[in-house]
Amino acid sequence: MSSFKLTLLILLTSLSSIYAWVHPGILHSAGDLKRMLSYVNAGRAGTPSNQYSDYLLLARDYLSSDTYGMSTPVTILTQRAAFERDGTAAYQNALMWYLTGDKSHANKSIAIMDSWSSTIKSVDPAYRDRQLASSLGPFMMTNAAEIIRYTDAGWTTTGIQNFEFMLTNVFYPRLNDHSGSQYEANVGSGNTKAMMAFGVFTQNQTMYNEAIDYYSNERCSGLPLDISPTGQASESGRDQQHVQLGLGNLAESCQIAAVQGTHDLYGLLSNRLLVGYEYTAKYNLGYTVPYDASFQRCSAHNIGGPFPTISTSGRGRFRPIYELAYAHYVSTKKLSMPYTSQIIQQVVTEVGSGVNSRADNSGWGTLKYRIL
């Protein structure tokens, strides 16, 4: 066993007996929520900021509306789009509840969560995207649940119990399936962040620790297999959309651990995630980067690989993933991310993940993570 794995094992073993959960505590602590609210209140009082501008965009998004028309829940999930939209709507309405104090937003978020958790029984094991269906949308909805549960929004005990049952018995078993080509690259990193979120909400130490181990060591989606020492992603030859999805997933996992105060995943392998962000930011800004064709994701042949050159597909289309990493590495740790900084300056206000991928990453990072 490597010294790193031995150290991690010792840490996880000791953690189980001394750890106290932080709530709210997935992507946002109570302090994070208060910081967002301070930007919103200042904006309402006449002090402009990019954070407040981002809030106004969030407030206008249809998924933030308290009149959002949710999908009809199903007992067996055979496609993921409907749950992802509803999960994102639940999350954005939970944010709006906290930032406005308008109970109608809390009620909308609760209605979505209660409707799904009291109906769904399983994710179709034959569905090709069964793990994405069990990670991306559920991750968003669990962030909603964490905010609603710990902000006196009026969620019933029965509703909370049903939601915990759904996470543990419907979605978690799919995340823990390593058969076939499921636990790979962006799919695997999505599984990891969802498993961490589920662990926090249900206060399941085993589940949470399992996700930490996956982030560090999983053979097809752990950090060393996702990002090379040069910063190249395992899917850099595939397209830039999936690269950025994977980076965002990794950063969101790091953020959960940071909020909980358990592990410095951001700093793992000498800030490897920072190196990955800078490589991808540099390339997507139009610069040349080195590319090693031997560094490929597992089962690359299943998606048209191996890829001999870096992909231009999606190049220059920035996903809403950069504010989170920048806030940690630059604003908090005082490290340098010059290419990520250029993207943030170009984008100005980071919004959601887009019409066709609303649950890929949580978005709205200017409001949520930028520190004055």
CSV table of C-alpha atoms in Angstrom, one decimal, residues 19 25-28 139 143 192-198 200 208 212 249-263 265-266 324:
chain,number,residue,atom,x,y,z
A,19,TYR,CA,-16.2,14.0,13.0
A,25,GLY,CA,-22.8,21.9,4.4
A,26,ILE,CA,-22.7,20.6,0.8
A,27,LEU,CA,-21.7,23.4,-1.6
A,28,HIS,CA,-22.7,26.1,0.8
A,139,PHE,CA,-26.8,16.2,-6.7
A,143,ASN,CA,-28.2,20.8,-2.4
A,192,THR,CA,-18.2,11.1,-6.5
A,193,LYS,CA,-19.7,14.5,-5.9
A,194,ALA,CA,-23.2,13.1,-5.7
A,195,MET,CA,-22.1,10.4,-3.2
A,196,MET,CA,-20.4,13.0,-1.1
A,197,ALA,CA,-23.5,15.1,-1.1
A,198,PHE,CA,-25.7,12.1,-0.2
A,200,VAL,CA,-23.5,14.8,4.1
A,208,TYR,CA,-18.9,10.1,2.5
A,212,ILE,CA,-13.4,10.7,-0.6
A,249,ASN,CA,-17.4,17.9,-10.8
A,250,LEU,CA,-14.0,17.6,-9.2
A,251,ALA,CA,-14.1,21.2,-7.9
A,252,GLU,CA,-17.6,20.6,-6.4
A,253,SER,CA,-16.3,17.5,-4.6
A,254,CYS,CA,-13.4,19.6,-3.2
A,255,GLN,CA,-15.8,22.3,-2.1
A,256,ILE,CA,-18.0,19.8,-0.1
A,257,ALA,CA,-14.9,18.6,1.7
A,258,ALA,CA,-13.8,22.1,2.3
A,259,VAL,CA,-17.2,23.1,3.7
A,260,GLN,CA,-17.2,20.0,6.0
A,261,GLY,CA,-13.6,20.8,7.0
A,262,THR,CA,-12.5,17.1,6.6
A,263,HIS,CA,-10.0,17.0,3.7
A,265,LEU,CA,-9.0,17.8,-1.7
A,266,TYR,CA,-8.2,21.1,-3.5
A,324,LEU,CA,-15.5,28.2,-7.7
